Coordinates of C-alpha atoms in Angstrom, one line a residue:
Chain A
M126 CA 6.6 7.5 -14.5
A127 CA 9.4 9.4 -12.8
Q128 CA 6.9 12.1 -11.7
Y129 CA 4.5 9.4 -10.3
S130 CA 7.5 7.9 -8.5
A131 CA 8.5 11.2 -7.0
E132 CA 4.9 11.9 -6.0
L133 CA 4.7 8.5 -4.2
D134 CA 8.0 9.2 -2.4
G135 CA 6.6 12.5 -1.2
V136 CA 3.3 11.0 0.0
F137 CA 5.0 8.2 1.9
V138 CA 7.5 10.7 3.5
A139 CA 4.7 12.9 4.5
L140 CA 2.8 10.1 6.2
A141 CA 5.9 8.7 8.0
D142 CA 5.2 10.9 11.0
Q143 CA 2.5 10.6 13.7
T144 CA 1.8 14.4 14.0
R145 CA 1.2 14.6 10.2
R146 CA -1.0 11.5 10.2
D147 CA -2.9 13.1 13.1
V148 CA -3.4 16.3 11.1
I149 CA -4.7 14.3 8.2
R150 CA -7.1 12.4 10.5
R151 CA -8.3 15.7 12.0
L152 CA -8.9 17.3 8.6
G153 CA -10.9 14.2 7.6
R154 CA -13.6 15.7 9.9
G155 CA -13.6 18.9 7.8
P156 CA -11.5 22.0 6.9
T157 CA -9.9 23.6 10.0
S158 CA -8.0 26.9 10.5
V159 CA -4.3 26.6 11.2
G160 CA -4.8 28.3 14.5
D161 CA -7.4 25.8 15.7
L162 CA -5.3 22.9 14.5
A163 CA -2.1 24.1 16.1
R164 CA -3.8 24.4 19.5
E165 CA -4.5 20.6 19.4
F166 CA -0.9 19.7 19.0
P167 CA 1.6 20.0 21.9
M168 CA 4.4 21.8 20.1
T169 CA 5.6 25.3 19.2
L170 CA 3.8 27.0 16.3
P171 CA 7.0 27.0 14.1
S172 CA 7.4 23.3 14.6
F173 CA 3.7 22.7 13.8
M174 CA 3.9 24.9 10.7
K175 CA 6.8 22.8 9.4
H176 CA 4.5 19.7 9.5
V177 CA 1.8 21.7 7.7
R178 CA 4.2 22.7 5.0
T179 CA 5.5 19.1 4.5
L180 CA 1.9 18.0 4.0
E181 CA 1.2 20.9 1.7
T182 CA 4.4 20.5 -0.4
N183 CA 3.5 16.8 -0.9
G184 CA 0.0 17.6 -1.9
L185 CA -1.8 15.9 1.0
I186 CA -3.5 19.2 2.1
H187 CA -3.9 22.7 0.6
T188 CA -4.5 25.9 2.5
V189 CA -6.8 28.8 1.7
K190 CA -6.5 32.3 3.2
L191 CA -9.8 34.1 3.9
G192 CA -9.1 37.5 5.4
R193 CA -6.6 36.8 8.3
V194 CA -7.5 33.2 8.7
R195 CA -5.6 30.4 6.9
T196 CA -7.6 27.2 6.6
C197 CA -6.3 23.7 5.9
V198 CA -8.2 21.4 3.6
L199 CA -7.5 17.7 3.1
N200 CA -6.8 16.4 -0.5
R201 CA -8.3 13.0 -0.3
D202 CA -7.3 12.2 -3.9
R203 CA -3.7 12.2 -2.9
L204 CA -4.2 9.3 -0.5
A205 CA -5.6 7.4 -3.5
L206 CA -2.1 7.2 -4.9
I207 CA -1.3 4.8 -2.1
D208 CA -4.5 2.8 -2.6
D209 CA -3.5 2.4 -6.3
W210 CA 0.0 1.3 -5.4
L211 CA -1.3 -1.3 -2.8
A212 CA -3.9 -2.5 -5.4
E213 CA -1.1 -3.1 -7.9
Q214 CA 0.9 -5.2 -5.4
R215 CA -2.3 -7.3 -4.6
R216 CA -2.8 -7.9 -8.3
L217 CA 0.8 -9.3 -8.5
W218 CA 0.2 -11.6 -5.5
E219 CA -3.0 -12.9 -7.1
E220 CA -1.2 -13.6 -10.4
R221 CA 1.4 -15.6 -8.4
T222 CA -1.3 -17.5 -6.5
D223 CA -2.9 -18.3 -9.9
R224 CA 0.4 -19.6 -11.3
L225 CA 0.9 -21.8 -8.2
E226 CA -2.6 -23.2 -8.5
R227 CA -2.0 -24.1 -12.1
L228 CA 1.3 -25.7 -11.1
V229 CA -0.6 -27.9 -8.6
T230 CA -3.7 -28.7 -10.8
D231 CA -1.9 -29.0 -14.2
P232 CA 1.9 -29.5 -13.9
Q233 CA 2.2 -30.2 -17.6
E234 CA 1.0 -26.7 -18.5
T235 CA 3.6 -24.9 -16.5
Q236 CA 6.5 -26.7 -18.2
T237 CA 5.6 -25.4 -21.7
Chain B
M772 CA -0.5 2.7 20.5
A773 CA 3.1 4.2 20.6
Q774 CA 4.4 0.9 19.1
Y775 CA 1.7 0.9 16.4
S776 CA 2.7 4.5 15.6
A777 CA 6.4 3.7 15.4
E778 CA 5.7 0.7 13.2
L779 CA 3.6 2.8 10.8
D780 CA 6.4 5.4 10.7
G781 CA 8.8 2.7 9.7
V782 CA 6.6 1.2 7.0
F783 CA 6.0 4.6 5.4
V784 CA 9.7 5.4 5.5
A785 CA 10.6 2.1 3.9
L786 CA 8.1 2.7 1.1
A787 CA 9.3 6.3 0.4
D788 CA 11.9 5.1 -2.1
Q789 CA 11.4 3.7 -5.6
T790 CA 14.1 1.0 -5.3
R791 CA 12.5 -0.4 -2.1
R792 CA 9.1 -0.3 -3.7
D793 CA 10.5 -2.1 -6.7
V794 CA 12.0 -4.8 -4.4
I795 CA 8.6 -5.3 -2.8
R796 CA 6.9 -5.5 -6.2
R797 CA 9.6 -8.0 -7.3
L798 CA 9.1 -10.2 -4.2
G799 CA 5.4 -10.2 -4.8
R800 CA 6.1 -12.7 -7.6
G801 CA 7.9 -15.0 -5.1
P802 CA 10.9 -15.3 -2.8
T803 CA 14.2 -14.4 -4.5
S804 CA 17.8 -14.7 -3.5
V805 CA 19.7 -11.5 -2.6
G806 CA 22.1 -12.2 -5.5
D807 CA 19.4 -12.5 -8.1
L808 CA 17.6 -9.5 -6.8
A809 CA 20.7 -7.3 -6.7
R810 CA 21.5 -8.1 -10.4
E811 CA 18.2 -6.5 -11.3
F812 CA 19.0 -3.1 -9.7
P813 CA 21.6 -0.8 -11.3
M814 CA 23.6 0.0 -8.1
T815 CA 26.5 -1.4 -6.1
L816 CA 25.9 -4.4 -3.9
P817 CA 26.5 -2.4 -0.6
S818 CA 24.0 0.3 -1.7
F819 CA 21.5 -2.4 -2.6
M820 CA 22.0 -4.2 0.7
K821 CA 21.2 -0.9 2.5
H822 CA 17.8 -0.9 0.9
V823 CA 17.3 -4.6 1.8
R824 CA 18.2 -3.9 5.4
T825 CA 15.8 -0.9 5.6
L826 CA 13.0 -3.2 4.3
E827 CA 13.9 -5.9 6.8
T828 CA 14.3 -3.6 9.8
N829 CA 10.8 -2.2 9.1
G830 CA 9.3 -5.7 8.8
L831 CA 8.4 -5.5 5.1
I832 CA 10.6 -8.4 4.2
H833 CA 12.5 -11.1 6.0
T834 CA 15.5 -13.1 4.8
V835 CA 16.3 -16.8 5.2
K836 CA 19.8 -18.3 4.8
L837 CA 20.0 -21.7 3.3
G838 CA 23.6 -22.8 2.8
R839 CA 25.3 -20.0 1.1
V840 CA 22.2 -18.4 -0.4
R841 CA 20.2 -15.7 1.4
T842 CA 16.7 -15.4 0.2
C843 CA 14.3 -12.5 0.6
V844 CA 10.6 -13.1 1.4
L845 CA 7.9 -10.5 1.3
N846 CA 5.8 -10.0 4.5
R847 CA 2.5 -9.1 3.0
D848 CA 0.9 -8.6 6.4
R849 CA 3.0 -5.6 7.0
L850 CA 1.4 -3.7 4.1
A851 CA -1.9 -4.4 5.8
L852 CA -0.9 -1.8 8.4
I853 CA -1.3 0.8 5.7
D854 CA -4.6 -0.7 4.5
D855 CA -5.9 -0.4 8.0
W856 CA -4.8 3.2 8.4
L857 CA -6.4 4.2 5.0
A858 CA -9.6 2.4 6.0
E859 CA -9.7 4.4 9.3
Q860 CA -9.4 7.7 7.3
R861 CA -12.2 6.6 5.0
R862 CA -14.4 5.8 8.0
L863 CA -13.9 9.3 9.3
W864 CA -14.8 10.9 5.9
E865 CA -17.9 8.8 5.7
E866 CA -19.0 9.9 9.2
R867 CA -18.5 13.5 8.1
T868 CA -20.6 13.0 4.9
D869 CA -23.3 11.4 7.1
R870 CA -23.2 14.5 9.4
L871 CA -23.4 16.8 6.4
E872 CA -26.3 14.8 5.0
R873 CA -28.2 15.0 8.3
L874 CA -27.6 18.8 8.4
V875 CA -29.2 19.1 5.0
T876 CA -32.1 16.7 5.5
D877 CA -32.9 17.5 9.2
P878 CA -31.3 20.8 10.3
Q879 CA -33.1 20.6 13.7
E880 CA -31.4 17.4 14.7
T881 CA -27.9 18.8 14.3
Q882 CA -28.7 21.7 16.6
T883 CA -29.4 19.5 19.6

């Protein structure tokens, strides 16, 4: 549970930045070399690499080195952590709606 | 677009903390007074209020004062921002899968 919590923290932190969200969107179209990616973002290479490392540290991407070229690959599974969390919230809201409905249709039941 | 981006940043920052996620989950069961909420979290009231303010500033909850009691209410719509962002990523992945499929089933087409 503590690990799941820390992982969720990391995923949310990684996504709280437009550049990093843009990198994720770009990698959704397929793996891309760090060089090609960096050229699409208007910042210095060291600044860009910091974003890449934040994404990698938090498991949203991984990088593979082939010869002299390092390629970034999206880890779609990691985004599923957020899907799961949102689904859990929705389940709680639905339970609440069900309780409210029972309160309206059968007030006796809710007093027991 | 810039505003949407800043709003997404804020929502992700607000969710990157277990206490704040727990508050959201708790409020999914219904509006709750700040006092009742605070009692459920093992920290000082000032620390807890900081989390409440972060959630409120980023639009995930709002608070209503009735007499001397301040009540927190969840803004479910705000979480839909993340749903939308995730749905957009999924759409990009599907487009990519479609392109790859066309490449396999009709290599000529992809060369035009």
